[in-house]
Coordinates of N, CA and C in Angstrom, one line a residue:
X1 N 63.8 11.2 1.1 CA 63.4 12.6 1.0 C 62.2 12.6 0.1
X2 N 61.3 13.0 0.8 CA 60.0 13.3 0.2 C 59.3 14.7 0.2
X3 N 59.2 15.7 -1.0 CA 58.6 16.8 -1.3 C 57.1 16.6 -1.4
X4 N 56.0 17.6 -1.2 CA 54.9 17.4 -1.4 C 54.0 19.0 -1.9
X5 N 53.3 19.3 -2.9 CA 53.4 20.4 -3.0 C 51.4 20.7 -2.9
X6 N 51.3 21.8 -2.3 CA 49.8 22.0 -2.5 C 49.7 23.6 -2.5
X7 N 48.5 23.9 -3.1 CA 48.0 25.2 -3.6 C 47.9 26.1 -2.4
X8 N 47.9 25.7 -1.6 CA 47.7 26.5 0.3 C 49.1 26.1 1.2
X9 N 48.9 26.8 1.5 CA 49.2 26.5 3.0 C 48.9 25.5 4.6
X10 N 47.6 25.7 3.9 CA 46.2 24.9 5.2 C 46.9 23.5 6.2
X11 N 47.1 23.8 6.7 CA 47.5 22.5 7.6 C 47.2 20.6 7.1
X12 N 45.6 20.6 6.6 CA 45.0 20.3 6.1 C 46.0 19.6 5.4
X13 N 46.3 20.3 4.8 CA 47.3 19.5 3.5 C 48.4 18.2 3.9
X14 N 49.0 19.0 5.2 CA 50.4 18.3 5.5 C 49.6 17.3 6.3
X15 N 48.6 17.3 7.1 CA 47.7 16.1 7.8 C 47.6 15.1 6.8
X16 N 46.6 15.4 5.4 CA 46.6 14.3 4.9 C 47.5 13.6 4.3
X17 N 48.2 14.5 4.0 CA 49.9 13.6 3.1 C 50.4 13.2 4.3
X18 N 51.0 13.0 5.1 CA 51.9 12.3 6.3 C 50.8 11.5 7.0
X19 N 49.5 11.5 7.0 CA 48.3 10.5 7.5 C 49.1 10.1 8.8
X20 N 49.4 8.9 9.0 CA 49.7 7.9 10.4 C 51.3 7.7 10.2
X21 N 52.1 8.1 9.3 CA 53.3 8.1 9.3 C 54.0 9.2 10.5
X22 N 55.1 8.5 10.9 CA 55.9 9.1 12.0 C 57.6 9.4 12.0
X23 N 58.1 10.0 12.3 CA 59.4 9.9 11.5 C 60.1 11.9 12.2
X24 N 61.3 12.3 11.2 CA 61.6 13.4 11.4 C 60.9 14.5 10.5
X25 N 60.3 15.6 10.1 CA 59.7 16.6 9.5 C 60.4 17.5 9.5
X26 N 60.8 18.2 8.5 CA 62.1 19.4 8.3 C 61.0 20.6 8.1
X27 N 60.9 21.9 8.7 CA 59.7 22.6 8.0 C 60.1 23.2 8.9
X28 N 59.3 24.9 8.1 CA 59.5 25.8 9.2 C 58.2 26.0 10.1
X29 N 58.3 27.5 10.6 CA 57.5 27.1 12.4 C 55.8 27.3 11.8
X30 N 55.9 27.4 10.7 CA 54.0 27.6 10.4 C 53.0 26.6 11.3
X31 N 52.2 27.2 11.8 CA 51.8 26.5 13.2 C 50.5 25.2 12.1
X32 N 50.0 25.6 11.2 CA 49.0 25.3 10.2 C 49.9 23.8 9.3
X33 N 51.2 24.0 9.4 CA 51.9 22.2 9.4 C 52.0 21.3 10.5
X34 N 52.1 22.0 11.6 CA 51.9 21.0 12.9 C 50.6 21.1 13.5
X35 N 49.8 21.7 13.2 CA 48.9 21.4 14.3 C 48.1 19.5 13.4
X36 N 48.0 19.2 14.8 CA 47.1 17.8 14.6 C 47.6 17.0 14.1
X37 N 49.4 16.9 14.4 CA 50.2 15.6 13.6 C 50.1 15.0 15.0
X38 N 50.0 13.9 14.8 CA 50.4 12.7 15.7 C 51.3 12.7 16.4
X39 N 51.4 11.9 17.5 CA 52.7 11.6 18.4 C 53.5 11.0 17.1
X40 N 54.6 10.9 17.4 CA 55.5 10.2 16.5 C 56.2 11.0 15.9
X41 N 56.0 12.4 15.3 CA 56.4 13.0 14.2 C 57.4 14.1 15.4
X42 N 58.8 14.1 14.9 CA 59.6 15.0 15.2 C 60.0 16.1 14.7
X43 N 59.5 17.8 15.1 CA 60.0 18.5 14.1 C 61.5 18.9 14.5
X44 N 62.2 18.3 13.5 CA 63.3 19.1 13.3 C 63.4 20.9 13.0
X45 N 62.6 21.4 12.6 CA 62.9 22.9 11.8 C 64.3 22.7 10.7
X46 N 64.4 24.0 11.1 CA 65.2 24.7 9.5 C 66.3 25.8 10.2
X47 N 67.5 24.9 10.2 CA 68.4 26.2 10.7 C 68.6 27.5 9.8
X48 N 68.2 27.4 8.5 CA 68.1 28.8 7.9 C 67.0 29.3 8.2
X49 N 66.1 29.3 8.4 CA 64.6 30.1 9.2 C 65.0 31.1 10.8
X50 N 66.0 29.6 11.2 CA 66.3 30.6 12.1 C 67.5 31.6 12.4
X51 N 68.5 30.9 11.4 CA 69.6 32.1 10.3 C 69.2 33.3 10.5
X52 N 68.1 33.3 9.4 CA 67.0 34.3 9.1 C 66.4 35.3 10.2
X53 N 66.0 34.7 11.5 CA 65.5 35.8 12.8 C 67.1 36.4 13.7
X54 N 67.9 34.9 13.1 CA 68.9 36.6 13.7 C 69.9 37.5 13.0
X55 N 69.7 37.1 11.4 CA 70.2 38.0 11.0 C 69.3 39.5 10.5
X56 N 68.3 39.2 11.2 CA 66.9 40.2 11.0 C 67.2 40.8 12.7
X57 N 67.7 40.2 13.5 CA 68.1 41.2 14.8 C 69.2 42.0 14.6
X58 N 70.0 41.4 14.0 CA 71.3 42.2 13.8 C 71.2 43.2 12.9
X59 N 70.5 43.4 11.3 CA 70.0 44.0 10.9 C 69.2 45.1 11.5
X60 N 68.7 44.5 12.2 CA 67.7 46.0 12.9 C 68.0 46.7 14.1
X61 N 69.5 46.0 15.1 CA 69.5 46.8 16.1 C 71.6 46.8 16.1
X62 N 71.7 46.0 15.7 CA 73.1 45.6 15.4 C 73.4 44.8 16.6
X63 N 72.5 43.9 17.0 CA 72.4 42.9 17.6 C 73.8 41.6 18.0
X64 N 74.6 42.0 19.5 CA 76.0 41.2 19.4 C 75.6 39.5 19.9
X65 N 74.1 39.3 20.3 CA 73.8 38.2 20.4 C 73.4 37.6 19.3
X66 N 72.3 38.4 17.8 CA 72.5 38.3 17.2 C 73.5 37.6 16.3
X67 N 74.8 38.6 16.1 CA 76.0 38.6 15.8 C 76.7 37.1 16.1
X68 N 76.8 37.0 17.4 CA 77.3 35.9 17.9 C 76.5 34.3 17.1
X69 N 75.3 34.6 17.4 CA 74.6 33.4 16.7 C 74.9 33.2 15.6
X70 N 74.7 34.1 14.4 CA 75.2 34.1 13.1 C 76.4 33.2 12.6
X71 N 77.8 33.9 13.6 CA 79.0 33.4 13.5 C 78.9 31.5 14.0
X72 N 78.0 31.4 14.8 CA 78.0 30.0 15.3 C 77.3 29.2 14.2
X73 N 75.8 29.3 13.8 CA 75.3 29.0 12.8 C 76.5 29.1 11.2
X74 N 77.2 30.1 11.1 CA 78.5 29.8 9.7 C 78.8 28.5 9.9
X75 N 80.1 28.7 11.5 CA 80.9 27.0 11.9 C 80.0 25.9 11.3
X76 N 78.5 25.9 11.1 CA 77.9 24.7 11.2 C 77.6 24.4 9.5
X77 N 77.1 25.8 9.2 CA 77.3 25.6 7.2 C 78.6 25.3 6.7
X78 N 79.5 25.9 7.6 CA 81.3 25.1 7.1 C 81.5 23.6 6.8
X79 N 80.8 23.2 8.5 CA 80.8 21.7 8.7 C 80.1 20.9 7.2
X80 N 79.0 21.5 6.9 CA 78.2 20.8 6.3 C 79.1 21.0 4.8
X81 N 78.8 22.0 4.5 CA 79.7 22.4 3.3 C 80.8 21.4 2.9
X82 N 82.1 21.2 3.8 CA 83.0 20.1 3.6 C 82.5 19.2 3.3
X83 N 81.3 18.5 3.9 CA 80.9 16.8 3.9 C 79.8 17.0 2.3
X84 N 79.6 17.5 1.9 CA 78.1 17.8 0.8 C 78.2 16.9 0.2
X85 N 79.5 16.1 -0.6 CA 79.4 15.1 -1.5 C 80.1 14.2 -1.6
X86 N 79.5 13.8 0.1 CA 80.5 12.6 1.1 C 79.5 11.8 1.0
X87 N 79.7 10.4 1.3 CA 78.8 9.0 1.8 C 77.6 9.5 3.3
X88 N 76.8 9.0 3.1 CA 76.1 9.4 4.5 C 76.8 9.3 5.6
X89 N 77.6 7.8 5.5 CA 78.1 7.5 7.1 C 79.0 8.1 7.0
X90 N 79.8 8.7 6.0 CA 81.2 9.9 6.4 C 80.3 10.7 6.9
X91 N 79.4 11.3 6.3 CA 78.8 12.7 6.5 C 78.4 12.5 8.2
X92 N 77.8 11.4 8.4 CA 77.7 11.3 9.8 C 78.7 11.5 11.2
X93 N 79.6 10.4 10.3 CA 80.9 10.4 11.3 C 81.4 12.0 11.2
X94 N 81.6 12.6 10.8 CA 82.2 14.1 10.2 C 81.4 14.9 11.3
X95 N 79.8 14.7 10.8 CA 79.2 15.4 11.6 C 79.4 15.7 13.6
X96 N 79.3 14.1 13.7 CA 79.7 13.9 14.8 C 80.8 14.3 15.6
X97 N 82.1 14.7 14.9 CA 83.1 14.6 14.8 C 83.1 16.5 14.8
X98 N 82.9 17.0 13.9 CA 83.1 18.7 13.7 C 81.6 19.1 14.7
X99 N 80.8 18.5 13.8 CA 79.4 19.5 14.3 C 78.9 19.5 15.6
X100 N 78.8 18.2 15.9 CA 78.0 17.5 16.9 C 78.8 18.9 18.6
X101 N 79.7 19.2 18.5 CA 80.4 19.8 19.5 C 79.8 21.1 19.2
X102 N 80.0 21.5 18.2 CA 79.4 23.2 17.8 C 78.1 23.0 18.3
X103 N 77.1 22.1 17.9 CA 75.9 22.0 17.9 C 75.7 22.0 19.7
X104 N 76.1 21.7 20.2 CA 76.3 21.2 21.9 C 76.8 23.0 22.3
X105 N 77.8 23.2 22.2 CA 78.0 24.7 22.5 C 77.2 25.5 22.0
X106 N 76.5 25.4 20.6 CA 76.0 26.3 20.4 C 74.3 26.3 21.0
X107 N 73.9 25.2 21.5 CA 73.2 24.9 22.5 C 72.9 25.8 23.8
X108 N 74.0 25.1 24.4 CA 74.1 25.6 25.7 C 73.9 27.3 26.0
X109 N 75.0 28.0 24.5 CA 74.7 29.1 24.7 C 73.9 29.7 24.8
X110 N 72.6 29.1 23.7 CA 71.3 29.7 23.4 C 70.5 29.5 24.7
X111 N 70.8 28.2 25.7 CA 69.9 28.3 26.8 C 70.1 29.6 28.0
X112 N 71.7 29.2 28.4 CA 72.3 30.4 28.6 C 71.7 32.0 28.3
X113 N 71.7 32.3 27.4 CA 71.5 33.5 26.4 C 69.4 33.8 26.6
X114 N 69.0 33.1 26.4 CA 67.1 32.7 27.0 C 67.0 33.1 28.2
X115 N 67.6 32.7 29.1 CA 67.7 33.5 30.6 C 67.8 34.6 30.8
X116 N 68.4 35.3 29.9 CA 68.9 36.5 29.9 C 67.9 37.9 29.1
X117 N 67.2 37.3 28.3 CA 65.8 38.0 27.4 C 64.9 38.0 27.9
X118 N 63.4 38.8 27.4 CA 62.2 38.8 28.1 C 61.8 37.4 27.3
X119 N 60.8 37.0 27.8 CA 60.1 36.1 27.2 C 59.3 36.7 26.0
X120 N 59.1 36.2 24.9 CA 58.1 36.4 24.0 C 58.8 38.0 23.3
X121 N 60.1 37.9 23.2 CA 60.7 39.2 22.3 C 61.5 38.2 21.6
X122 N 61.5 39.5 20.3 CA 62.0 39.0 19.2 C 63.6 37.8 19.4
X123 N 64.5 38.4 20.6 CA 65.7 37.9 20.5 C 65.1 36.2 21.1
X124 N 64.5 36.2 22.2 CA 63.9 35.4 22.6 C 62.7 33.6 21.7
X125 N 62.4 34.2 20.9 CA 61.8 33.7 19.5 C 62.9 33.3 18.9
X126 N 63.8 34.3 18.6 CA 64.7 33.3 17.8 C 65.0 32.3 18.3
X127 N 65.6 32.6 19.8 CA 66.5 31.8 19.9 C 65.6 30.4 20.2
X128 N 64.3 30.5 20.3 CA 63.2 29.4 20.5 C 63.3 28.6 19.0
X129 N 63.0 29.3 18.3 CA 63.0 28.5 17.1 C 64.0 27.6 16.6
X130 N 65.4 28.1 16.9 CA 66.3 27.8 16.7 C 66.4 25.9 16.6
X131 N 67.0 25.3 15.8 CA 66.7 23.7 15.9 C 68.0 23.0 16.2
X132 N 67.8 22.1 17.0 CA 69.4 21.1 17.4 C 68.9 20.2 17.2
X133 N 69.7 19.4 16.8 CA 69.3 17.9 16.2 C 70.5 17.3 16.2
X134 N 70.7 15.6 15.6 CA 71.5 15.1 15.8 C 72.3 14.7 14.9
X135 N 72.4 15.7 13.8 CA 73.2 15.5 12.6 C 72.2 14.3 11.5
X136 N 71.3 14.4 12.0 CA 70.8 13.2 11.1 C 70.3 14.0 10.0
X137 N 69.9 15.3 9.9 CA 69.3 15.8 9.0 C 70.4 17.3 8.4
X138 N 70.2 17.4 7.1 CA 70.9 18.2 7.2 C 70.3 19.9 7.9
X139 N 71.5 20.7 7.7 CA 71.4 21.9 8.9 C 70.1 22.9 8.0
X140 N 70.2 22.6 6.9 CA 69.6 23.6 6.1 C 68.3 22.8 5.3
X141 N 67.1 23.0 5.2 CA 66.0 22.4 4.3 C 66.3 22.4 3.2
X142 N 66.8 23.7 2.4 CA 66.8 23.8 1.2 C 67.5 22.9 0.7
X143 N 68.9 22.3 1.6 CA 69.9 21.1 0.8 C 69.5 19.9 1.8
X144 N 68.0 19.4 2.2 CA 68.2 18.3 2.9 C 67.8 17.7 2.1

């Protein structure tokens, strides 16, 4: 786990600190951190960023897709919450074991649920940003 901190924003920054390194990237969707990374570099995101766009739908319209997402994203802070100050390979095995299925249903639903929105509306963005991964990282930036 490596932090890196600079005065901006500027894309600029996260290019020259990660240079030719390739690997997983936890970060949210600021277009000015990904543009002009290399092949190699996988972004994970930030299931709280995307927490964040649908508890900002449900907030503003009282949103049951919203709603629904919310409750699915908890199941997954539960998951994590239990394991927090477990061994990696428990935390993995656990993961795999509790999360990895939420994470798969909560998947599906969201592709599901995309079909169903206009493209390029807010419910739609969320559900775009939204990140699935493979338990390798944790669900949240703030505690990865």
């Amino acid at each position: 786990m490596v932090y890196d901190f600079s005065p901006s924003r500027a894309g600029e920054h996260a290019r020259i600190f990660l240079g030719s390194w390739n690997g997983k990237l936890v970060c949210d969707d600021f277009a000015g951190y990904k543009a002009g990374f290399e092949l190699g570099v996988t972004d994970i995101g930030c299931m709280a960023h995307a927490r964040r766009k649908f508890f900002d739908l449900h907030v503003a319209n009282k949103s049951q897709l919203a709603e629904q997402a919310l409750h699915s994203i908890g199941d997954l802070y539960e998951v994590e919450r239990q394991t927090r100050d477990m061994s990696d390979e428990d935390r993995w095995r656990i993961g795999q074991e509790k999360a990895a299925p939420k994470i798969a249903t909560l998947h599906d639903w969201m592709l599901a649920q995309h079909d169903l929105v206009p493209n390029g509306s807010a419910t739609a963005k969320a559900l775009d940003y939204s990140p699935i991964d493979n338990n390798q990282v944790e669900v949240r930036h703030e505690v990865a």
